Amino acid sequence: MSPTLELAIDLIKRRSVTPEDEGCQALMMERLSAAGFHCEALRFGEVDNFWAVRGDSGPLLCFAGHTDVVPTGPEGQWQTPPFEPEISDGMLRGRGAADMKGSLAAMVTACERFAATHPDHNGRIAFLITSDEEAPAKNGTVKVVEWLEARNEKIDWCVVGEPSSTTRVGDVIKNGRRGSLGAVMTVRGVQGHVAYPHLAKNPIHLAAPALAELAAEQWDEGNDFFPATSFQISNINGGTGATNVIPGELQVVFNFRFSTELTAEILQQRTEAILDKHELDYHIDWQLSGQPFLTAEGPLVEAAQQAIRRVTGEDTELSTAGGTSDGRFIAPTGAQVVELGPVNATIHKVDECVMAEDLNLLSQMYETMMEQLLAT
C-alpha cells in the first residue's frame, strides 16, 4: 500500500464530524514538521485550524483543505462502517475518502517527496487547514485568512483539494466559483377567517405574483466562464395549520448563485424593486456566503493543466460549476485559486468512496505542480 493510501486510511479512521478534528491536524503537522515545515496551530472559538510553511522567501504556493466531514446518516445503511476504511475492488471506502481526506493525504505525501528531492526549492509551500468547512465556516479558513492578512502574509497560488473531478481524476478543475447570496423574507399580511377574506390580507396571495416574477427574471446571461445567475426558492412557510385561518405572515427562503456579471448589492436592489412594485409589506435578512471568483489564466492554471496531462495523458476542463468552497475566502486576497481533487460522485452520500489509485495519481499531480512552480 502506498504512503498516500496509508495516510488517507489513518485520517478517515478519525471520526472528525464537523466541526471536530479528532487529531487529524496533529497527524498532518507531525508529518509536515518532519518534512521541514514550520507549523502553527490556530484555534478560533471551538474550531481547530493550522498554518504550516516551508521556505523563507519568494512566491507562496498554498495547499488548502479541511479535516471535518459531514455526518454519516444511518450507519447501518453503509456497506462498511464509515470510520473503518477499507480498500476493496480497487475502491477506498469511508466517510471523507473523497471529501476530502484523500486529497489531504495526497497533498502531504506530494510535499514530502518534493521536499526530499528539492530541499532548496524556490519560493515557499504552505498548508491552510481547517475543521470548519462543512459547518457554518465562521471560525475556519476565513479567520486564518484574517490572521494572515494581519501579518501581511500573502498567498500567491492556492490549490484547494475539493473533489473537483467528474468521471476520472483530473478531468475537471475548478478555476472559480459562483457567488452565493441567501435571503429569508417575511411578508406581512393580516390574519383572519377564510370566510371573511375582506377583513384579512393573505400574504401568500399577495406574494405569489412577486415570487413568480422573481423566478422568471433573467438576471444576467453569464459569460465565458459562468452560467447565468440563478434564483431558487428553497422554503415557503405560512399558516397556523388550521384550514380556516388566513395566515398573518409568510416566510420565504431563497438563494442566488451569481456570476461575476453582477454584485450582491445589485441583486438586492433589483429584488427589492420587484417586491416594491407589488406593494408588499416585507422584511428581508440577507446573507452573503461568498463572492464569485475566477482564476482565468496564469501560472497556477497552466501548472494544473500541465500536471494533469503529464500524469494522466489527458486534457482537463475548466469549470466554475457547483457549490461554494473555502476558496471564496482566499481569492479576495489576490491569490490565484484552483480546486483539484478526486471524483465527486459519492461525496456526502452513504458509502462514500474513491478509486484508491486516483489518490496516488492526485499526489503525483500535486508534486508535478510544485516542480513546475517552485523547482530550482
CSV table of C-alpha atoms in Angstrom, one decimal:
chain,number,residue,atom,x,y,z
A,1,MET,CA,0.0,0.0,0.0
A,2,SER,CA,1.3,3.4,-0.9
A,3,PRO,CA,2.1,6.1,1.7
A,4,THR,CA,-0.7,8.2,0.4
A,5,LEU,CA,-3.3,5.5,0.9
A,6,GLU,CA,-1.9,4.6,4.3
A,7,LEU,CA,-2.2,8.2,5.4
A,8,ALA,CA,-5.7,8.6,3.9
A,9,ILE,CA,-6.8,5.5,5.9
A,10,ASP,CA,-5.3,6.9,9.1
A,11,LEU,CA,-7.2,10.1,8.6
A,12,ILE,CA,-10.5,8.5,7.7
A,13,LYS,CA,-10.4,6.4,10.9
A,14,ARG,CA,-10.7,9.6,12.9
A,15,ARG,CA,-14.4,10.5,13.5
A,16,SER,CA,-14.0,14.2,12.7
A,17,VAL,CA,-17.6,15.1,12.1
A,18,THR,CA,-17.8,18.8,11.7
A,19,PRO,CA,-16.5,20.9,13.5
A,20,GLU,CA,-14.5,18.2,15.3
A,21,ASP,CA,-10.9,17.4,14.2
A,22,GLU,CA,-10.2,14.3,16.3
A,23,GLY,CA,-6.4,14.6,15.9
A,24,CYS,CA,-6.3,14.7,12.1
A,25,GLN,CA,-4.4,18.0,12.1
A,26,ALA,CA,-1.9,16.9,14.7
A,27,LEU,CA,-1.1,13.9,12.5
A,28,MET,CA,-0.7,16.1,9.4
A,29,MET,CA,1.5,18.6,11.3
A,30,GLU,CA,3.7,15.8,12.6
A,31,ARG,CA,4.4,14.7,9.1
A,32,LEU,CA,4.9,18.2,7.7
A,33,SER,CA,7.2,19.2,10.6
A,34,ALA,CA,9.4,16.2,9.7
A,35,ALA,CA,9.5,17.5,6.1
A,36,GLY,CA,10.8,20.9,7.2
A,37,PHE,CA,7.6,22.8,7.6
A,38,HIS,CA,7.1,25.3,10.5
A,39,CYS,CA,3.6,24.6,11.8
A,40,GLU,CA,1.3,26.8,13.9
A,41,ALA,CA,-1.9,25.5,15.4
A,42,LEU,CA,-4.7,28.2,15.3
A,43,ARG,CA,-7.8,27.7,17.4
A,44,PHE,CA,-10.7,30.2,16.9
A,45,GLY,CA,-13.7,29.6,19.0
A,46,GLU,CA,-14.3,25.8,19.1
A,47,VAL,CA,-12.5,25.3,15.7
A,48,ASP,CA,-9.1,23.8,15.1
A,49,ASN,CA,-7.0,25.1,12.2
A,50,PHE,CA,-3.4,25.2,11.3
A,51,TRP,CA,-0.9,27.1,9.1
A,52,ALA,CA,2.3,25.4,8.0
A,53,VAL,CA,5.0,26.9,5.8
A,54,ARG,CA,8.3,25.7,4.3
A,55,GLY,CA,10.8,28.2,2.9
A,56,ASP,CA,11.7,31.7,3.8
A,57,SER,CA,11.0,33.9,0.8
A,58,GLY,CA,9.6,34.1,-2.7
A,59,PRO,CA,6.1,33.3,-4.1
A,60,LEU,CA,3.9,31.2,-1.8
A,61,LEU,CA,2.0,28.1,-3.0
A,62,CYS,CA,-0.6,27.1,-0.5
A,63,PHE,CA,-2.5,23.8,-0.2
A,64,ALA,CA,-5.8,24.4,1.4
A,65,GLY,CA,-8.4,21.9,2.8
A,66,HIS,CA,-10.5,20.7,5.7
A,67,THR,CA,-10.3,17.8,8.1
A,68,ASP,CA,-14.0,17.9,9.1
A,69,VAL,CA,-16.6,15.6,7.4
A,70,VAL,CA,-20.4,15.7,7.2
A,71,PRO,CA,-22.4,13.3,9.4
A,72,THR,CA,-22.7,9.8,8.1
A,73,GLY,CA,-26.5,9.4,8.3
A,74,PRO,CA,-27.7,6.0,9.4
A,75,GLU,CA,-24.5,3.9,9.8
A,76,GLY,CA,-26.5,0.7,9.3
A,77,GLN,CA,-27.1,1.7,5.7
A,78,TRP,CA,-23.4,1.7,4.9
A,79,GLN,CA,-21.9,-1.4,3.3
A,80,THR,CA,-18.9,-1.0,5.6
A,81,PRO,CA,-18.6,1.1,8.7
A,82,PRO,CA,-17.9,4.7,7.7
A,83,PHE,CA,-15.0,5.2,10.0
A,84,GLU,CA,-13.4,1.8,9.4
A,85,PRO,CA,-11.9,2.4,6.0
A,86,GLU,CA,-11.0,-0.4,3.7
A,87,ILE,CA,-9.9,-1.0,0.1
A,88,SER,CA,-12.0,-3.5,-1.9
A,89,ASP,CA,-12.4,-3.8,-5.6
A,90,GLY,CA,-9.9,-1.0,-6.0
A,91,MET,CA,-12.1,1.4,-4.1
A,92,LEU,CA,-11.2,3.2,-0.8
A,93,ARG,CA,-14.4,3.4,1.2
A,94,GLY,CA,-15.2,5.6,4.2
A,95,ARG,CA,-16.5,9.0,5.2
A,96,GLY,CA,-14.1,11.6,3.9
A,97,ALA,CA,-12.5,9.4,1.3
A,98,ALA,CA,-13.4,11.8,-1.4
A,99,ASP,CA,-14.3,14.9,0.6
A,100,MET,CA,-11.6,15.5,1.4
A,101,LYS,CA,-9.2,13.4,3.5
A,102,GLY,CA,-8.0,11.6,0.4
A,103,SER,CA,-6.8,15.0,-1.0
A,104,LEU,CA,-5.2,15.9,2.3
A,105,ALA,CA,-3.2,12.7,2.2
A,106,ALA,CA,-2.1,13.3,-1.4
A,107,MET,CA,-1.0,16.8,-0.5
A,108,VAL,CA,1.1,15.7,2.4
A,109,THR,CA,2.9,12.9,0.6
A,110,ALA,CA,3.4,15.1,-2.5
A,111,CYS,CA,5.1,17.7,-0.3
A,112,GLU,CA,7.2,15.0,1.5
A,113,ARG,CA,8.6,13.7,-1.8
A,114,PHE,CA,9.1,17.2,-3.3
A,115,ALA,CA,10.9,18.4,-0.2
A,116,ALA,CA,13.2,15.4,-0.3
A,117,THR,CA,14.1,15.9,-3.9
A,118,HIS,CA,14.2,19.7,-3.9
A,119,PRO,CA,15.3,20.7,-0.4
A,120,ASP,CA,16.3,24.1,-1.5
A,121,HIS,CA,13.3,24.8,-3.8
A,122,ASN,CA,12.3,28.3,-4.9
A,123,GLY,CA,9.6,30.1,-3.0
A,124,ARG,CA,7.5,28.8,-0.2
A,125,ILE,CA,5.0,25.9,0.3
A,126,ALA,CA,2.2,26.3,2.8
A,127,PHE,CA,-0.8,24.4,4.2
A,128,LEU,CA,-4.0,26.1,5.4
A,129,ILE,CA,-6.2,23.5,7.1
A,130,THR,CA,-9.5,23.9,9.0
A,131,SER,CA,-12.1,21.7,10.6
A,132,ASP,CA,-14.9,24.2,9.9
A,133,GLU,CA,-15.6,23.9,6.2
A,134,GLU,CA,-18.7,21.6,6.4
A,135,ALA,CA,-20.1,23.7,9.3
A,136,PRO,CA,-21.0,27.4,9.2
A,137,ALA,CA,-17.5,28.3,8.2
A,138,LYS,CA,-17.2,31.1,10.7
A,139,ASN,CA,-14.1,30.2,12.6
A,140,GLY,CA,-12.1,28.4,10.0
A,141,THR,CA,-10.4,29.5,6.8
A,142,VAL,CA,-11.9,33.0,6.9
A,143,LYS,CA,-10.3,33.5,10.3
A,144,VAL,CA,-7.0,32.1,9.2
A,145,VAL,CA,-7.0,34.4,6.2
A,146,GLU,CA,-7.7,37.4,8.5
A,147,TRP,CA,-4.8,36.2,10.7
A,148,LEU,CA,-2.5,36.0,7.6
A,149,GLU,CA,-3.6,39.5,6.4
A,150,ALA,CA,-2.8,40.9,9.8
A,151,ARG,CA,0.8,39.5,9.4
A,152,ASN,CA,0.9,40.9,5.9
A,153,GLU,CA,1.3,37.3,4.6
A,154,LYS,CA,0.1,36.9,1.0
A,155,ILE,CA,-0.8,33.7,-0.8
A,156,ASP,CA,0.2,33.8,-4.5
A,157,TRP,CA,-1.2,30.4,-5.6
A,158,CYS,CA,-3.7,28.2,-3.8
A,159,VAL,CA,-4.7,24.7,-4.6
A,160,VAL,CA,-7.9,23.6,-2.8
A,161,GLY,CA,-8.3,19.9,-2.5
A,162,GLU,CA,-12.1,19.8,-3.0
A,163,PRO,CA,-13.3,16.8,-5.1
A,164,SER,CA,-13.5,18.6,-8.5
A,165,SER,CA,-13.4,15.6,-10.8
A,166,THR,CA,-16.4,14.2,-12.6
A,167,THR,CA,-15.6,10.7,-14.1
A,168,ARG,CA,-11.8,10.4,-13.8
A,169,VAL,CA,-9.3,12.2,-11.6
A,170,GLY,CA,-8.2,15.5,-13.2
A,171,ASP,CA,-10.9,15.7,-15.8
A,172,VAL,CA,-12.2,18.9,-14.3
A,173,ILE,CA,-10.5,21.6,-12.2
A,174,LYS,CA,-12.5,24.4,-10.7
A,175,ASN,CA,-10.9,27.8,-11.6
A,176,GLY,CA,-13.6,29.8,-9.9
A,177,ARG,CA,-17.0,29.6,-8.1
A,178,ARG,CA,-20.2,31.4,-8.3
A,179,GLY,CA,-21.2,33.7,-5.5
A,180,SER,CA,-23.9,32.7,-3.1
A,181,LEU,CA,-26.5,35.2,-1.7
A,182,GLY,CA,-29.2,33.9,0.5
A,183,ALA,CA,-32.2,35.6,2.0
A,184,VAL,CA,-35.0,35.0,4.5
A,185,MET,CA,-38.0,37.2,3.6
A,186,THR,CA,-41.0,37.8,5.8
A,187,VAL,CA,-44.1,39.1,4.1
A,188,ARG,CA,-46.7,40.6,6.5
A,189,GLY,CA,-50.4,40.4,6.0
A,190,VAL,CA,-53.4,40.4,8.3
A,191,GLN,CA,-54.7,37.2,9.9
A,192,GLY,CA,-58.4,36.4,9.6
A,193,HIS,CA,-61.1,33.9,8.9
A,194,VAL,CA,-61.2,32.3,5.5
A,195,ALA,CA,-64.9,33.0,5.3
A,196,TYR,CA,-64.3,36.8,5.7
A,197,PRO,CA,-61.3,37.5,3.4
A,198,HIS,CA,-62.3,41.1,3.1
A,199,LEU,CA,-61.3,41.5,6.8
A,200,ALA,CA,-57.9,40.0,6.3
A,201,LYS,CA,-54.9,40.3,3.9
A,202,ASN,CA,-53.5,36.9,2.8
A,203,PRO,CA,-49.7,37.3,2.4
A,204,ILE,CA,-49.5,34.1,0.3
A,205,HIS,CA,-51.8,35.6,-2.3
A,206,LEU,CA,-50.1,39.0,-2.2
A,207,ALA,CA,-46.6,37.5,-2.5
A,208,ALA,CA,-47.3,34.9,-5.2
A,209,PRO,CA,-47.1,37.3,-8.2
A,210,ALA,CA,-43.9,38.8,-7.0
A,211,LEU,CA,-42.3,35.4,-6.4
A,212,ALA,CA,-43.4,34.3,-9.9
A,213,GLU,CA,-41.7,37.4,-11.3
A,214,LEU,CA,-38.5,36.8,-9.4
A,215,ALA,CA,-38.4,33.2,-10.6
A,216,ALA,CA,-38.9,34.3,-14.2
A,217,GLU,CA,-36.4,37.2,-14.1
A,218,GLN,CA,-33.4,37.0,-16.4
A,219,TRP,CA,-30.7,38.3,-14.0
A,220,ASP,CA,-27.8,38.1,-16.5
A,221,GLU,CA,-26.6,35.9,-19.4
A,222,GLY,CA,-23.5,34.7,-17.7
A,223,ASN,CA,-20.2,34.8,-19.5
A,224,ASP,CA,-17.4,32.6,-20.9
A,225,PHE,CA,-16.7,31.1,-17.5
A,226,PHE,CA,-20.0,31.3,-15.6
A,227,PRO,CA,-23.6,30.2,-16.4
A,228,ALA,CA,-26.4,32.7,-16.0
A,229,THR,CA,-27.2,33.7,-12.4
A,230,SER,CA,-29.9,31.5,-10.9
A,231,PHE,CA,-32.7,32.3,-8.4
A,232,GLN,CA,-34.2,29.4,-6.4
A,233,ILE,CA,-36.8,29.4,-3.7
A,234,SER,CA,-35.9,26.6,-1.2
A,235,ASN,CA,-38.6,27.0,1.5
A,236,ILE,CA,-42.0,28.6,1.9
A,237,ASN,CA,-43.8,28.6,5.2
A,238,GLY,CA,-47.1,30.2,6.2
A,239,GLY,CA,-50.2,29.5,8.2
A,240,THR,CA,-51.2,28.2,11.6
A,241,GLY,CA,-52.0,24.6,10.4
A,242,ALA,CA,-55.7,25.3,10.6
A,243,THR,CA,-57.7,25.1,7.4
A,244,ASN,CA,-60.0,28.1,8.2
A,245,VAL,CA,-57.3,30.7,9.1
A,246,ILE,CA,-55.8,33.1,6.7
A,247,PRO,CA,-52.1,33.5,7.8
A,248,GLY,CA,-50.8,36.7,9.1
A,249,GLU,CA,-47.2,36.1,7.8
A,250,LEU,CA,-45.4,34.3,5.1
A,251,GLN,CA,-41.8,33.3,5.2
A,252,VAL,CA,-39.8,32.6,2.0
A,253,VAL,CA,-36.2,31.4,1.9
A,254,PHE,CA,-34.4,31.9,-1.4
A,255,ASN,CA,-30.9,31.9,-2.9
A,256,PHE,CA,-29.0,33.4,-5.7
A,257,ARG,CA,-26.0,31.7,-7.3
A,258,PHE,CA,-24.4,34.6,-9.2
A,259,SER,CA,-21.7,35.2,-11.7
A,260,THR,CA,-19.0,37.9,-11.9
A,261,GLU,CA,-21.5,39.9,-14.1
A,262,LEU,CA,-23.4,41.0,-11.0
A,263,THR,CA,-22.7,42.0,-7.4
A,264,ALA,CA,-24.6,41.1,-4.3
A,265,GLU,CA,-25.7,44.8,-4.0
A,266,ILE,CA,-27.2,44.8,-7.5
A,267,LEU,CA,-29.1,41.6,-6.8
A,268,GLN,CA,-30.5,43.0,-3.6
A,269,GLN,CA,-31.6,46.3,-5.3
A,270,ARG,CA,-33.3,44.5,-8.2
A,271,THR,CA,-35.0,42.1,-5.9
A,272,GLU,CA,-36.4,44.8,-3.7
A,273,ALA,CA,-37.5,46.8,-6.7
A,274,ILE,CA,-39.7,43.9,-7.8
A,275,LEU,CA,-41.1,43.4,-4.3
A,276,ASP,CA,-41.8,47.2,-4.0
A,277,LYS,CA,-43.6,47.2,-7.4
A,278,HIS,CA,-46.0,44.6,-6.0
A,279,GLU,CA,-46.5,46.8,-2.9
A,280,LEU,CA,-45.6,44.1,-0.4
A,281,ASP,CA,-45.1,44.8,3.3
A,282,TYR,CA,-41.9,42.8,3.8
A,283,HIS,CA,-38.6,42.4,5.6
A,284,ILE,CA,-35.5,40.6,4.2
A,285,ASP,CA,-32.5,39.3,6.1
A,286,TRP,CA,-29.7,38.9,3.5
A,287,GLN,CA,-26.8,36.5,4.0
A,288,LEU,CA,-23.8,36.7,1.6
A,289,SER,CA,-21.9,33.4,1.8
A,290,GLY,CA,-19.3,34.2,-0.8
A,291,GLN,CA,-18.4,36.4,-3.7
A,292,PRO,CA,-17.8,34.9,-7.1
A,293,PHE,CA,-14.2,34.5,-8.0
A,294,LEU,CA,-12.3,33.5,-11.1
A,295,THR,CA,-8.7,32.5,-11.9
A,296,ALA,CA,-9.0,32.6,-15.7
A,297,GLU,CA,-5.4,32.2,-16.7
A,298,GLY,CA,-1.9,32.4,-15.4
A,299,PRO,CA,0.9,30.2,-13.8
A,300,LEU,CA,-1.4,28.2,-11.5
A,301,VAL,CA,-4.0,27.2,-14.0
A,302,GLU,CA,-1.3,26.3,-16.5
A,303,ALA,CA,0.6,24.3,-13.9
A,304,ALA,CA,-2.5,22.3,-13.1
A,305,GLN,CA,-3.3,21.6,-16.7
A,306,GLN,CA,0.2,20.5,-17.5
A,307,ALA,CA,0.5,18.4,-14.4
A,308,ILE,CA,-2.7,16.5,-15.2
A,309,ARG,CA,-1.6,16.0,-18.8
A,310,ARG,CA,1.8,14.7,-17.6
A,311,VAL,CA,0.3,12.3,-15.1
A,312,THR,CA,-2.7,11.0,-17.0
A,313,GLY,CA,-2.0,11.9,-20.6
A,314,GLU,CA,-5.4,13.6,-20.7
A,315,ASP,CA,-6.6,17.2,-21.0
A,316,THR,CA,-8.7,18.9,-18.3
A,317,GLU,CA,-11.8,21.1,-18.4
A,318,LEU,CA,-12.0,24.4,-16.6
A,319,SER,CA,-15.3,24.8,-14.7
A,320,THR,CA,-17.0,27.2,-12.2
A,321,ALA,CA,-20.0,24.9,-11.6
A,322,GLY,CA,-21.0,23.5,-8.2
A,323,GLY,CA,-21.5,25.0,-4.8
A,324,THR,CA,-19.2,27.1,-2.7
A,325,SER,CA,-15.8,26.2,-1.2
A,326,ASP,CA,-13.3,27.9,1.1
A,327,GLY,CA,-11.6,29.2,-2.0
A,328,ARG,CA,-14.1,32.1,-1.7
A,329,PHE,CA,-12.2,33.3,1.4
A,330,ILE,CA,-8.8,33.1,-0.2
A,331,ALA,CA,-9.4,34.5,-3.7
A,332,PRO,CA,-10.3,38.0,-2.5
A,333,THR,CA,-6.8,38.4,-1.1
A,334,GLY,CA,-5.5,38.4,-4.7
A,335,ALA,CA,-4.4,34.8,-4.8
A,336,GLN,CA,-4.8,32.6,-7.8
A,337,VAL,CA,-7.1,29.7,-6.8
A,338,VAL,CA,-7.9,26.4,-8.3
A,339,GLU,CA,-9.6,23.3,-7.0
A,340,LEU,CA,-8.2,19.9,-7.9
A,341,GLY,CA,-9.3,16.7,-6.2
A,342,PRO,CA,-10.8,13.3,-6.7
A,343,VAL,CA,-14.1,12.3,-8.3
A,344,ASN,CA,-17.1,13.8,-6.5
A,345,ALA,CA,-19.8,11.2,-7.4
A,346,THR,CA,-20.2,9.9,-3.8
A,347,ILE,CA,-19.5,13.0,-1.7
A,348,HIS,CA,-21.9,13.5,1.3
A,349,LYS,CA,-23.5,10.1,0.4
A,350,VAL,CA,-23.8,6.8,2.2
A,351,ASP,CA,-20.9,4.6,1.1
A,352,GLU,CA,-18.6,7.4,0.1
A,353,CYS,CA,-15.7,6.1,-1.8
A,354,VAL,CA,-12.9,6.9,-4.2
A,355,MET,CA,-10.7,4.9,-6.5
A,356,ALA,CA,-7.6,4.1,-4.5
A,357,GLU,CA,-5.3,4.6,-7.4
A,358,ASP,CA,-6.8,8.1,-8.0
A,359,LEU,CA,-5.3,9.3,-4.8
A,360,ASN,CA,-1.8,8.1,-5.9
A,361,LEU,CA,-2.4,10.0,-9.2
A,362,LEU,CA,-3.6,13.0,-7.4
A,363,SER,CA,-0.4,13.1,-5.2
A,364,GLN,CA,1.7,12.9,-8.4
A,365,MET,CA,-0.3,15.8,-9.9
A,366,TYR,CA,0.3,18.0,-6.8
A,367,GLU,CA,4.0,17.1,-6.9
A,368,THR,CA,4.3,17.9,-10.6
A,369,MET,CA,2.6,21.3,-10.0
A,370,MET,CA,5.3,22.1,-7.3
A,371,GLU,CA,8.0,21.1,-9.7
A,372,GLN,CA,6.7,23.5,-12.4
A,373,LEU,CA,6.1,26.4,-10.0
A,374,LEU,CA,8.9,26.0,-7.4
A,375,ALA,CA,11.7,23.6,-8.6
A,376,THR,CA,15.1,25.1,-8.8
